[in-house]
Amino acid sequence: MSRAERLLALMQKLRLYHYPISGAVLAGELGISLRTLYRDIASLQSQGAQIEGEAGLGFVLKPGFTLPPLMFSVEEIEALALGAKWVAQRTDARLGAAASHALSKIAAVLPTELRLELDTAALLIGPSQQPNDSDEILGLIREAIRQECKLELHYLDAQGKESTRVIWPCALAFFDHARVVIAWCETRQAFRHFRVDRIKSLLSQELRYPKHRQALLKAWRLAEGIMEQRP
């Protein structure tokens, strides 16, 4: 375990406790000596971590502190790099650019050894046949989801029948061959899935729908029999 990873592990341990925890317990959980633990705590304190306490009494981390250079492990860096590459290649231009910019901001605050891991990450995204969806429509859908606004769309179903729908969009799913809007449909009075490539035109009504997005997603999961994902 590198020193950066050890300091990160110590921060994570301290976040688990909301009361003073003894140095001996911390050292035992981390598999290090008391002398190393005290040196690491002093190092974190010198970098701004608000760790209170002292040897013999225990230590506690005051809430609300995040130390940017130690936010990620090597595997977390790999996951971030892979995720950003996926977004850049599988979504619309604006979201892809946002992923690249976010990764650049993360790289700017990483210590040298972790920045090298980010720059040289060897996990790649394979080629895929991407749907030819309008970036403008995708942008409008994402904005409506964020703002919890109704959308009016002219839609062409699988049989080629065109209809006008007013929907409450609550999620946008990205598949290899299609992007799908998950929404409550006022016409059907039920949840429906709309392929973005079948949307002929789209208009934001700039009216908030009567439920929160999280409540809609929960109801959709229940209707589909999908277990709710936990972070």
CSV table of C-alpha atoms in Angstrom, one decimal:
chain,number,residue,atom,x,y,z
A,1,MET,CA,0.0,0.0,0.0
A,2,SER,CA,1.4,3.4,-1.0
A,3,ARG,CA,1.5,6.3,1.4
A,4,ALA,CA,-1.2,8.1,-0.5
A,5,GLU,CA,-3.5,5.0,-0.3
A,6,ARG,CA,-2.7,4.6,3.4
A,7,LEU,CA,-3.6,8.2,4.2
A,8,LEU,CA,-6.8,7.8,2.2
A,9,ALA,CA,-7.7,4.6,4.1
A,10,LEU,CA,-7.1,6.5,7.4
A,11,MET,CA,-9.4,9.3,6.3
A,12,GLN,CA,-12.1,6.8,5.4
A,13,LYS,CA,-11.8,5.1,8.7
A,14,LEU,CA,-12.1,8.4,10.6
A,15,ARG,CA,-15.2,9.3,8.6
A,16,LEU,CA,-16.9,6.1,9.9
A,17,TYR,CA,-16.7,7.2,13.5
A,18,HIS,CA,-18.6,10.2,15.0
A,19,TYR,CA,-16.8,9.9,18.3
A,20,PRO,CA,-13.2,9.8,19.3
A,21,ILE,CA,-11.5,6.5,18.4
A,22,SER,CA,-8.3,5.3,20.0
A,23,GLY,CA,-5.0,5.3,18.1
A,24,ALA,CA,-4.6,1.6,18.9
A,25,VAL,CA,-7.9,0.7,17.3
A,26,LEU,CA,-7.2,2.7,14.2
A,27,ALA,CA,-3.7,1.3,13.9
A,28,GLY,CA,-5.0,-2.2,14.3
A,29,GLU,CA,-7.7,-1.7,11.6
A,30,LEU,CA,-5.2,-0.3,9.2
A,31,GLY,CA,-2.4,-2.8,10.0
A,32,ILE,CA,0.2,-0.2,10.8
A,33,SER,CA,2.2,0.7,13.9
A,34,LEU,CA,1.1,3.4,16.4
A,35,ARG,CA,4.1,5.4,15.5
A,36,THR,CA,3.1,5.4,11.8
A,37,LEU,CA,-0.5,6.2,12.7
A,38,TYR,CA,0.5,9.3,14.7
A,39,ARG,CA,2.9,10.4,11.9
A,40,ASP,CA,0.0,10.0,9.3
A,41,ILE,CA,-2.4,11.9,11.5
A,42,ALA,CA,0.1,14.8,11.8
A,43,SER,CA,0.6,14.8,8.1
A,44,LEU,CA,-3.2,15.0,7.4
A,45,GLN,CA,-3.5,17.8,10.0
A,46,SER,CA,-0.7,19.8,8.3
A,47,GLN,CA,-2.7,19.5,5.0
A,48,GLY,CA,-5.8,21.0,6.6
A,49,ALA,CA,-7.7,17.9,7.9
A,50,GLN,CA,-9.6,18.9,11.1
A,51,ILE,CA,-8.6,15.9,13.2
A,52,GLU,CA,-9.1,16.6,16.9
A,53,GLY,CA,-7.7,14.6,19.8
A,54,GLU,CA,-4.3,13.3,20.9
A,55,ALA,CA,-2.5,10.1,21.8
A,56,GLY,CA,-4.2,8.3,24.7
A,57,LEU,CA,-7.5,10.1,24.3
A,58,GLY,CA,-8.5,9.2,20.7
A,59,PHE,CA,-9.1,11.0,17.5
A,60,VAL,CA,-12.2,12.3,15.6
A,61,LEU,CA,-12.5,14.0,12.2
A,62,LYS,CA,-14.8,17.0,12.2
A,63,PRO,CA,-17.5,16.6,9.5
A,64,GLY,CA,-17.5,18.5,6.2
A,65,PHE,CA,-13.8,18.0,5.3
A,66,THR,CA,-12.6,16.6,2.0
A,67,LEU,CA,-9.0,16.4,1.0
A,68,PRO,CA,-8.9,16.6,-2.8
A,69,PRO,CA,-5.5,14.9,-3.5
A,70,LEU,CA,-6.6,11.9,-1.5
A,71,MET,CA,-10.1,11.5,-2.8
A,72,PHE,CA,-9.5,8.4,-5.0
A,73,SER,CA,-7.8,5.0,-4.9
A,74,VAL,CA,-6.1,3.6,-7.9
A,75,GLU,CA,-9.1,1.5,-8.8
A,76,GLU,CA,-11.4,4.5,-8.3
A,77,ILE,CA,-9.2,6.4,-10.8
A,78,GLU,CA,-9.5,3.6,-13.3
A,79,ALA,CA,-13.3,3.6,-12.9
A,80,LEU,CA,-13.5,7.3,-13.4
A,81,ALA,CA,-11.3,7.2,-16.5
A,82,LEU,CA,-13.3,4.3,-18.0
A,83,GLY,CA,-16.6,6.0,-17.2
A,84,ALA,CA,-15.5,9.3,-18.7
A,85,LYS,CA,-14.4,7.5,-21.9
A,86,TRP,CA,-17.7,5.7,-22.1
A,87,VAL,CA,-19.6,9.0,-21.7
A,88,ALA,CA,-17.5,10.7,-24.3
A,89,GLN,CA,-18.1,8.0,-26.9
A,90,ARG,CA,-21.7,6.9,-26.1
A,91,THR,CA,-23.6,10.1,-25.4
A,92,ASP,CA,-24.2,13.5,-27.1
A,93,ALA,CA,-21.5,16.0,-27.8
A,94,ARG,CA,-22.2,18.3,-24.8
A,95,LEU,CA,-22.3,15.5,-22.3
A,96,GLY,CA,-19.2,14.0,-23.8
A,97,ALA,CA,-17.3,17.3,-23.5
A,98,ALA,CA,-18.5,17.7,-19.9
A,99,ALA,CA,-17.1,14.3,-19.0
A,100,SER,CA,-13.7,15.2,-20.5
A,101,HIS,CA,-13.7,18.6,-18.7
A,102,ALA,CA,-14.6,16.9,-15.4
A,103,LEU,CA,-11.7,14.4,-15.8
A,104,SER,CA,-9.3,17.3,-16.4
A,105,LYS,CA,-10.5,19.0,-13.2
A,106,ILE,CA,-9.9,15.8,-11.3
A,107,ALA,CA,-6.5,15.4,-12.8
A,108,ALA,CA,-5.5,18.9,-11.7
A,109,VAL,CA,-5.9,18.2,-8.0
A,110,LEU,CA,-4.4,14.7,-8.0
A,111,PRO,CA,-0.9,14.0,-6.7
A,112,THR,CA,1.7,13.0,-9.3
A,113,GLU,CA,1.4,9.3,-8.8
A,114,LEU,CA,-2.4,9.2,-9.1
A,115,ARG,CA,-2.4,11.6,-12.0
A,116,LEU,CA,0.0,9.2,-13.8
A,117,GLU,CA,-2.5,6.4,-13.2
A,118,LEU,CA,-5.2,8.6,-14.7
A,119,ASP,CA,-3.2,9.5,-17.8
A,120,THR,CA,-2.1,5.9,-18.5
A,121,ALA,CA,-5.3,4.1,-17.6
A,122,ALA,CA,-5.3,1.0,-19.8
A,123,LEU,CA,-9.1,0.2,-19.7
A,124,LEU,CA,-10.6,0.9,-23.1
A,125,ILE,CA,-14.1,1.2,-24.5
A,126,GLY,CA,-14.8,-1.1,-27.5
A,127,PRO,CA,-16.3,0.1,-30.8
A,128,SER,CA,-20.1,0.2,-31.0
A,129,GLN,CA,-22.7,1.1,-33.6
A,130,GLN,CA,-24.1,4.4,-32.3
A,131,PRO,CA,-27.6,5.6,-33.0
A,132,ASN,CA,-27.9,8.8,-35.1
A,133,ASP,CA,-29.8,10.8,-32.5
A,134,SER,CA,-30.0,14.6,-32.5
A,135,ASP,CA,-27.7,16.3,-29.9
A,136,GLU,CA,-30.3,19.1,-29.6
A,137,ILE,CA,-33.1,16.6,-28.7
A,138,LEU,CA,-30.9,14.8,-26.3
A,139,GLY,CA,-29.9,18.1,-24.7
A,140,LEU,CA,-33.6,19.1,-24.3
A,141,ILE,CA,-34.5,15.8,-22.8
A,142,ARG,CA,-31.7,16.0,-20.2
A,143,GLU,CA,-32.7,19.6,-19.3
A,144,ALA,CA,-36.3,18.6,-18.9
A,145,ILE,CA,-35.3,15.7,-16.6
A,146,ARG,CA,-33.2,18.0,-14.5
A,147,GLN,CA,-35.9,20.7,-14.3
A,148,GLU,CA,-38.8,18.1,-13.9
A,149,CYS,CA,-40.6,19.7,-16.8
A,150,LYS,CA,-43.3,18.2,-19.2
A,151,LEU,CA,-42.3,17.6,-22.8
A,152,GLU,CA,-44.6,17.5,-25.8
A,153,LEU,CA,-43.3,15.2,-28.5
A,154,HIS,CA,-44.3,13.9,-31.9
A,155,TYR,CA,-43.5,10.2,-31.9
A,156,LEU,CA,-43.3,7.5,-34.5
A,157,ASP,CA,-43.9,4.0,-33.0
A,158,ALA,CA,-42.5,0.7,-34.2
A,159,GLN,CA,-45.4,0.3,-36.7
A,160,GLY,CA,-44.8,3.8,-38.2
A,161,LYS,CA,-47.9,5.4,-36.5
A,162,GLU,CA,-47.3,9.0,-35.5
A,163,SER,CA,-48.8,10.4,-32.3
A,164,THR,CA,-48.5,13.5,-30.1
A,165,ARG,CA,-47.7,12.8,-26.4
A,166,VAL,CA,-47.2,14.8,-23.3
A,167,ILE,CA,-44.8,13.1,-21.0
A,168,TRP,CA,-43.1,13.5,-17.7
A,169,PRO,CA,-39.5,12.4,-18.3
A,170,CYS,CA,-37.7,11.0,-15.4
A,171,ALA,CA,-34.7,9.1,-16.9
A,172,LEU,CA,-32.7,8.7,-20.1
A,173,ALA,CA,-31.2,5.2,-20.7
A,174,PHE,CA,-28.1,4.8,-23.0
A,175,PHE,CA,-27.9,1.5,-24.8
A,176,ASP,CA,-25.4,0.5,-27.6
A,177,HIS,CA,-28.0,0.8,-30.3
A,178,ALA,CA,-30.6,3.2,-28.9
A,179,ARG,CA,-31.3,5.9,-26.3
A,180,VAL,CA,-34.6,5.6,-24.5
A,181,VAL,CA,-36.6,8.1,-22.5
A,182,ILE,CA,-38.4,6.7,-19.5
A,183,ALA,CA,-41.5,8.8,-18.7
A,184,TRP,CA,-45.0,8.9,-17.5
A,185,CYS,CA,-47.3,9.4,-20.5
A,186,GLU,CA,-50.4,11.5,-19.9
A,187,THR,CA,-52.1,10.0,-22.9
A,188,ARG,CA,-51.7,6.3,-21.7
A,189,GLN,CA,-51.8,7.2,-18.0
A,190,ALA,CA,-48.9,4.8,-17.5
A,191,PHE,CA,-45.1,4.6,-17.8
A,192,ARG,CA,-43.8,4.3,-21.4
A,193,HIS,CA,-40.4,4.0,-23.0
A,194,PHE,CA,-39.7,6.3,-26.0
A,195,ARG,CA,-36.7,5.7,-28.4
A,196,VAL,CA,-35.0,9.0,-29.1
A,197,ASP,CA,-34.5,8.1,-32.7
A,198,ARG,CA,-38.3,7.9,-33.2
A,199,ILE,CA,-38.9,11.4,-31.8
A,200,LYS,CA,-39.7,13.5,-34.8
A,201,SER,CA,-39.9,16.8,-32.9
A,202,LEU,CA,-39.8,17.9,-29.3
A,203,LEU,CA,-41.1,20.9,-27.3
A,204,SER,CA,-40.6,21.8,-23.7
A,205,GLN,CA,-43.9,23.0,-22.1
A,206,GLU,CA,-41.8,24.7,-19.4
A,207,LEU,CA,-44.4,23.4,-16.9
A,208,ARG,CA,-43.2,21.3,-13.9
A,209,TYR,CA,-44.9,18.0,-13.6
A,210,PRO,CA,-46.7,17.4,-10.3
A,211,LYS,CA,-44.3,14.8,-8.9
A,212,HIS,CA,-40.6,14.8,-8.1
A,213,ARG,CA,-38.3,12.9,-10.4
A,214,GLN,CA,-37.2,10.6,-7.7
A,215,ALA,CA,-40.8,9.6,-6.9
A,216,LEU,CA,-41.4,8.9,-10.6
A,217,LEU,CA,-38.3,6.7,-10.8
A,218,LYS,CA,-39.3,4.8,-7.7
A,219,ALA,CA,-42.8,4.2,-9.1
A,220,TRP,CA,-41.3,3.1,-12.5
A,221,ARG,CA,-39.0,0.6,-10.8
A,222,LEU,CA,-41.9,-0.8,-8.8
A,223,ALA,CA,-44.0,-1.1,-12.0
A,224,GLU,CA,-41.1,-2.8,-13.8
A,225,GLY,CA,-40.1,-5.0,-10.9
A,226,ILE,CA,-36.6,-3.5,-10.8
A,227,MET,CA,-34.7,-3.5,-7.5
A,228,GLU,CA,-33.6,0.0,-6.5
A,229,GLN,CA,-29.9,0.5,-6.8
A,230,ARG,CA,-28.0,1.7,-3.8
A,231,PRO,CA,-24.6,3.5,-4.0
